[in-house]
PDB file of C-alpha atoms in Angstrom:
ATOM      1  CA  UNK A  21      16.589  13.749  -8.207  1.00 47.00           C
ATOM      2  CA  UNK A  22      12.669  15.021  -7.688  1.00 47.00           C
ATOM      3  CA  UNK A  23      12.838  16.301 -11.476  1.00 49.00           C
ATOM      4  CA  UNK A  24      14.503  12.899 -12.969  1.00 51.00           C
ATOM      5  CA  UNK A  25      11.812  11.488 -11.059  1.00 49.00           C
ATOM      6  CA  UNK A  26       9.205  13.094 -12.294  1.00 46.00           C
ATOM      7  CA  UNK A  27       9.921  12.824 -16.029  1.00 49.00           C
ATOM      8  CA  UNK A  28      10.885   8.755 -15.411  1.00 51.00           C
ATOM      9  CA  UNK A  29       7.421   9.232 -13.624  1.00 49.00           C
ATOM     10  CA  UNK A  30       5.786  10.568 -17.072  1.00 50.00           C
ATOM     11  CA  UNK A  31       7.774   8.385 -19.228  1.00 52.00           C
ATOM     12  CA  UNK A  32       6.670   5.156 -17.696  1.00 52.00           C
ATOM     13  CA  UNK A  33       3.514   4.703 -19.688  1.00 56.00           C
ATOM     14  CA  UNK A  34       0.616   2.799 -19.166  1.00 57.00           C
ATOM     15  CA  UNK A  35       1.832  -0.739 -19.045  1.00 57.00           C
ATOM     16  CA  UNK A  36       4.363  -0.134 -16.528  1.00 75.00           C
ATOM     17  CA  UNK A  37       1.827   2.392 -14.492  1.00 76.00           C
ATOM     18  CA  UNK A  38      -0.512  -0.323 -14.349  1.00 79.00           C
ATOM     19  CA  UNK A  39       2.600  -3.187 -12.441  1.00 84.00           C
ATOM     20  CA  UNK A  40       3.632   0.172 -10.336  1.00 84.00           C
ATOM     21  CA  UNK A  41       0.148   0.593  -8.682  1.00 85.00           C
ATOM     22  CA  UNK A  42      -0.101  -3.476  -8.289  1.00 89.00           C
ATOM     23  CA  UNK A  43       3.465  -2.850  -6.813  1.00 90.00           C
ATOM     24  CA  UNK A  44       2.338  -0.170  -4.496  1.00 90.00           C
ATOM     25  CA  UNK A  45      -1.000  -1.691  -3.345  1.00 93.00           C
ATOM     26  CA  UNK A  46       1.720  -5.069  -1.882  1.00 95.00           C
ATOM     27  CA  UNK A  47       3.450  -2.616  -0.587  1.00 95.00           C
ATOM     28  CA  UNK A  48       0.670  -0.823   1.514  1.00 95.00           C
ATOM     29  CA  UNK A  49      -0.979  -3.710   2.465  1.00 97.00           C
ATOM     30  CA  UNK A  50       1.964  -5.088   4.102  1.00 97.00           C
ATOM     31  CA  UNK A  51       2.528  -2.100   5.319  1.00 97.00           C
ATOM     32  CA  UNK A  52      -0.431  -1.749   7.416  1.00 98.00           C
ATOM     33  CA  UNK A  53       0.237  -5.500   8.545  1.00 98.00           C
ATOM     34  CA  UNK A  54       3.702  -4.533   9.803  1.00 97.00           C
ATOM     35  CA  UNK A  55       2.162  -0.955  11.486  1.00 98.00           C
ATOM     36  CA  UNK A  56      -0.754  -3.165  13.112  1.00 97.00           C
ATOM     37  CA  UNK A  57       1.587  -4.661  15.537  1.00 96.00           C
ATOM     38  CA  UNK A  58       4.621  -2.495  15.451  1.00 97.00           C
ATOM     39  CA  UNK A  59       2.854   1.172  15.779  1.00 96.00           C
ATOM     40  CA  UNK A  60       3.739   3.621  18.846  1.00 96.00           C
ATOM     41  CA  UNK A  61       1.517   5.422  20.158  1.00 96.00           C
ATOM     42  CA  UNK A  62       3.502   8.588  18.509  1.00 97.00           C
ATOM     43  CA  UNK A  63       3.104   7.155  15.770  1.00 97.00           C
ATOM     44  CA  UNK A  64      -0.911   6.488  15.599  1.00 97.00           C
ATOM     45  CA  UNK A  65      -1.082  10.152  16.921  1.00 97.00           C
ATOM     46  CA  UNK A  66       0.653  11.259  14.055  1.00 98.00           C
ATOM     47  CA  UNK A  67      -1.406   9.289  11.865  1.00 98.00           C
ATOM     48  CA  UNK A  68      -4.677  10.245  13.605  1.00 97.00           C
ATOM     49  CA  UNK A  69      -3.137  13.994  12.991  1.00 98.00           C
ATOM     50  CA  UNK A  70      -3.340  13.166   9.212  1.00 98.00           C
ATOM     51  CA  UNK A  71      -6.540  12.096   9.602  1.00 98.00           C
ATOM     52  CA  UNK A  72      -7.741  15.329  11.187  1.00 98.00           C
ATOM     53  CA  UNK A  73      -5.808  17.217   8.205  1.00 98.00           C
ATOM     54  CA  UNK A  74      -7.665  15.213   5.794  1.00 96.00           C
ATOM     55  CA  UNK A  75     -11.669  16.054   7.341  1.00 96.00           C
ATOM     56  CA  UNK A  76     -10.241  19.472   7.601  1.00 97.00           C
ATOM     57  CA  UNK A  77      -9.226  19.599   3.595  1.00 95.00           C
ATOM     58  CA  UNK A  78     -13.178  20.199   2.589  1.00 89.00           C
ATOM     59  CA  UNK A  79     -13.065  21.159  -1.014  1.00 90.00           C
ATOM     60  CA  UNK A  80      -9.345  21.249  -1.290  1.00 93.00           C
ATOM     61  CA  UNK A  81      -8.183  18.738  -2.355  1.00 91.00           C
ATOM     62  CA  UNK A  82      -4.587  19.245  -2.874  1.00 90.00           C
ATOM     63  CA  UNK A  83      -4.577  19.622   1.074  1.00 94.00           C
ATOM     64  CA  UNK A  84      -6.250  16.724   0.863  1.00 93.00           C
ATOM     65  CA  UNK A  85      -3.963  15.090  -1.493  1.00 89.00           C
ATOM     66  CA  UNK A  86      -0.818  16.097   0.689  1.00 91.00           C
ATOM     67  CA  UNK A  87      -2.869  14.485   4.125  1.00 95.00           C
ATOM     68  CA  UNK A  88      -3.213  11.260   2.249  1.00 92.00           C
ATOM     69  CA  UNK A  89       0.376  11.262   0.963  1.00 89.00           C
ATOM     70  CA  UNK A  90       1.751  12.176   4.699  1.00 93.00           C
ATOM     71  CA  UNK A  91      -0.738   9.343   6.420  1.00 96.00           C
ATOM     72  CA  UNK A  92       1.110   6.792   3.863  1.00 93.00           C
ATOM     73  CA  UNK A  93       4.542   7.693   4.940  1.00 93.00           C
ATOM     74  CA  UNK A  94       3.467   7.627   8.362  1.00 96.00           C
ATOM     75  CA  UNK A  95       1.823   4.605   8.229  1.00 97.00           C
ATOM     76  CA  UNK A  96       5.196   3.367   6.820  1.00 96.00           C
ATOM     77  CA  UNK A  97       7.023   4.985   9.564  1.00 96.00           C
ATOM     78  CA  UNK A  98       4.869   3.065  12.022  1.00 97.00           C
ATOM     79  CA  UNK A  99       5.665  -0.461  10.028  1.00 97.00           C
ATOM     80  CA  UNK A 100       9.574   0.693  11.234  1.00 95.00           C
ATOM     81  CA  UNK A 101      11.300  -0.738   8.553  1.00 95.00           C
ATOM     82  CA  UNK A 102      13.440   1.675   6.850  1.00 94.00           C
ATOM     83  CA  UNK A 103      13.781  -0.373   4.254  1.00 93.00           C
ATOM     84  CA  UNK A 104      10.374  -1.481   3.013  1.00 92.00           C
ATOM     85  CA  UNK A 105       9.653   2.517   3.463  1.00 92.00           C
ATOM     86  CA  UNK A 106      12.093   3.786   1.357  1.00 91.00           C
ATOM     87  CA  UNK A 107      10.641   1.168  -1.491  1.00 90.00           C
ATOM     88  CA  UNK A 108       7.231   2.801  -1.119  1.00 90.00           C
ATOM     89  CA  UNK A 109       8.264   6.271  -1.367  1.00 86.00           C
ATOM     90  CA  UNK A 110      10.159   5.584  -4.733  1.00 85.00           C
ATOM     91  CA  UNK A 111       7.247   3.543  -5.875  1.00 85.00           C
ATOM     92  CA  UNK A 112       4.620   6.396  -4.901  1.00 82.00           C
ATOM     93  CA  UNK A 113       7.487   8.959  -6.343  1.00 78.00           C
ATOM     94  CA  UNK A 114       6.824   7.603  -9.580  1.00 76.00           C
ATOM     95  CA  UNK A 115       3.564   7.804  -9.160  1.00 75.00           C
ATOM     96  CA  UNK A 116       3.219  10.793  -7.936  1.00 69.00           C
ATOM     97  CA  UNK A 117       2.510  12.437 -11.086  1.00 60.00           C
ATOM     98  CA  UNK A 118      -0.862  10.847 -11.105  1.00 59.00           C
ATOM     99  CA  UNK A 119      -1.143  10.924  -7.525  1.00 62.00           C
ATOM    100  CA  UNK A 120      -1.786  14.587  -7.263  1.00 60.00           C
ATOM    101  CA  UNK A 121      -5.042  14.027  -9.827  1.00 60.00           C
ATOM    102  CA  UNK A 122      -6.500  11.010  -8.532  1.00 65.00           C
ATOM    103  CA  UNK A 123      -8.971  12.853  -6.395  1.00 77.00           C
ATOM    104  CA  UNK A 124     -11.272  14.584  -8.615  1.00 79.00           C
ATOM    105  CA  UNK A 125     -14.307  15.641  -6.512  1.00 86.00           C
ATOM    106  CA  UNK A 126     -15.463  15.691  -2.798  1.00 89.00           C
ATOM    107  CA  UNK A 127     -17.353  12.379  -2.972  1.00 91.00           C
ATOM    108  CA  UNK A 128     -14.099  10.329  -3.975  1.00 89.00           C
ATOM    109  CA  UNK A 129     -12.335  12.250  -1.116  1.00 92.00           C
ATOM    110  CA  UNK A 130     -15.135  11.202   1.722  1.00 94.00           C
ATOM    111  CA  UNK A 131     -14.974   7.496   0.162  1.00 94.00           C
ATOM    112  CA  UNK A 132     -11.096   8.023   0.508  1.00 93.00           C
ATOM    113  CA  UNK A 133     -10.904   9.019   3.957  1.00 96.00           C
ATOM    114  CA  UNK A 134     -13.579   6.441   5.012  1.00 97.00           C
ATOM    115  CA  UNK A 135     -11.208   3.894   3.781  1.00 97.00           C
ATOM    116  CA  UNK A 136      -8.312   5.642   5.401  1.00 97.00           C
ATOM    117  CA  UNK A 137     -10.277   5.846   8.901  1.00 98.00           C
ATOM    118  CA  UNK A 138     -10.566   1.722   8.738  1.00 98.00           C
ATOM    119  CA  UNK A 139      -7.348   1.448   8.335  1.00 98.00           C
ATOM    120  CA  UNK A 140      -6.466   3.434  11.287  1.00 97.00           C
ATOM    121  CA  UNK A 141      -9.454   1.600  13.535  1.00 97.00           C
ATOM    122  CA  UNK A 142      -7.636  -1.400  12.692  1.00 98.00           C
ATOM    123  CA  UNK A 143      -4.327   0.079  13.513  1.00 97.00           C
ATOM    124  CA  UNK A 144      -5.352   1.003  16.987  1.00 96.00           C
ATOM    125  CA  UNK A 145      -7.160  -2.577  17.464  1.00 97.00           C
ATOM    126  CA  UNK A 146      -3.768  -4.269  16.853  1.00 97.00           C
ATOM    127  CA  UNK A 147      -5.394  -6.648  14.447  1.00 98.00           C
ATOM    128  CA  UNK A 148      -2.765  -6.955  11.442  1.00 98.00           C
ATOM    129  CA  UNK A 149      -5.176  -9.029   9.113  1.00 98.00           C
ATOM    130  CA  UNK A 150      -7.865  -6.147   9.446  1.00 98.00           C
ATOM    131  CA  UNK A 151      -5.392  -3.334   8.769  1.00 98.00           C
ATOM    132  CA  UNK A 152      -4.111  -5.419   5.908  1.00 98.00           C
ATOM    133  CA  UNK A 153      -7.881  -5.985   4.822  1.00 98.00           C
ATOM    134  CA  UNK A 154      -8.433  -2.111   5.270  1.00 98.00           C
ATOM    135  CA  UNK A 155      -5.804  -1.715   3.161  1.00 97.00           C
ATOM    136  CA  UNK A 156      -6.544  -3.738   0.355  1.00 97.00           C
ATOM    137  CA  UNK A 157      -9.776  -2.259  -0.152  1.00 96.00           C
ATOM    138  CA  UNK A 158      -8.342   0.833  -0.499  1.00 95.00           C
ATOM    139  CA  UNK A 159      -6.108   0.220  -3.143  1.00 93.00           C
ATOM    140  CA  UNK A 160      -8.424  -1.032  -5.017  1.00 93.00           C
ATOM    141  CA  UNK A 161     -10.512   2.220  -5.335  1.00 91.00           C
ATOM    142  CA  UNK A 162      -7.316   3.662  -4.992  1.00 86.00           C
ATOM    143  CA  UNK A 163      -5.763   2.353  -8.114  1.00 82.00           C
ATOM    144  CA  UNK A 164      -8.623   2.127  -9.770  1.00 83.00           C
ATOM    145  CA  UNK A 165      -8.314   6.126  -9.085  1.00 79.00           C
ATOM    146  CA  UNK A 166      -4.942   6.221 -10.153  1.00 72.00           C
ATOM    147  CA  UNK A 167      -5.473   4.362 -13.655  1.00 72.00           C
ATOM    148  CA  UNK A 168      -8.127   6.583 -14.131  1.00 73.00           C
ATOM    149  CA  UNK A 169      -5.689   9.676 -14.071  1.00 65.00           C
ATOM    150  CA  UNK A 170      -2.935   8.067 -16.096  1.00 58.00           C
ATOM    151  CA  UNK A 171      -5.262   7.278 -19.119  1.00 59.00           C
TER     152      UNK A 171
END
């Protein structure tokens, strides 16, 4: 399925890009609502872990890129429901494509993980409408990030 996805991923155009990231950014924010107040501890270690992995990228920034994907699924993981995770990971599967590009330099990656880091203050505050807040600025410099690499 990974190649259909891909190509339905190139195929999609801009329109339809453009209603997938609005799509994902819901998603996430919820998300990190839901993880607020449902996280184990496991779980925001494994989160902090991706964290660490994403400091530790530097200059690389497909490690970086793979940190950020893995702190998203685990984030989703933490929300435990199988369900609204599975919906991200197709969403972000089609997205993919353009996820892989959408950090260009070191300075986007810093701004990234900054935004990342809130989240995960929030998360381990147990206050939802922060973590949801965290979130949604995020996406915004996260899709804005995204649209950038699908033009």
């Amino acid at each position: 399925l990974l190649p259909q996805t891909l190509r339905w991923g190139l195929l999609i155009g801009e329109r339809n890009t453009a209603e997938l990231i609005e799509l994902r950014s819901g998603l996430e924010i919820y998300v990190a609502r839901i993880a607020a107040t449902h996280a184990s501890a496991e779980a925001r270690e494994t989160i902090a872990r991706h964290l660490d992995e994403m400091r530790a990228a530097g200059d690389d920034l497909q490690a970086f890129a793979k940190a950020d994907f893995a702190f998203h699924l685990a984030l989703a993981d933490a929300a435990g429901n199988g369900t609204l995770r599975d919906l991200l990971h197709v969403v972000r599967s089609l997205l993919q494509v353009y996820s892989d590009r959408a950090v260009h330099t070191r300075e986007q990656a810093e701004l990234a993980l900054a935004e990342h880091e809130a989240v995960a203050r929030a998360l381990d505050a147990n206050d939802a409408d922060a973590a949801a807040s965290a979130m949604a600025v995020h996406m915004v410099t996260a899709g804005e990030r995204l649209a950038e690499s699908a033009r």
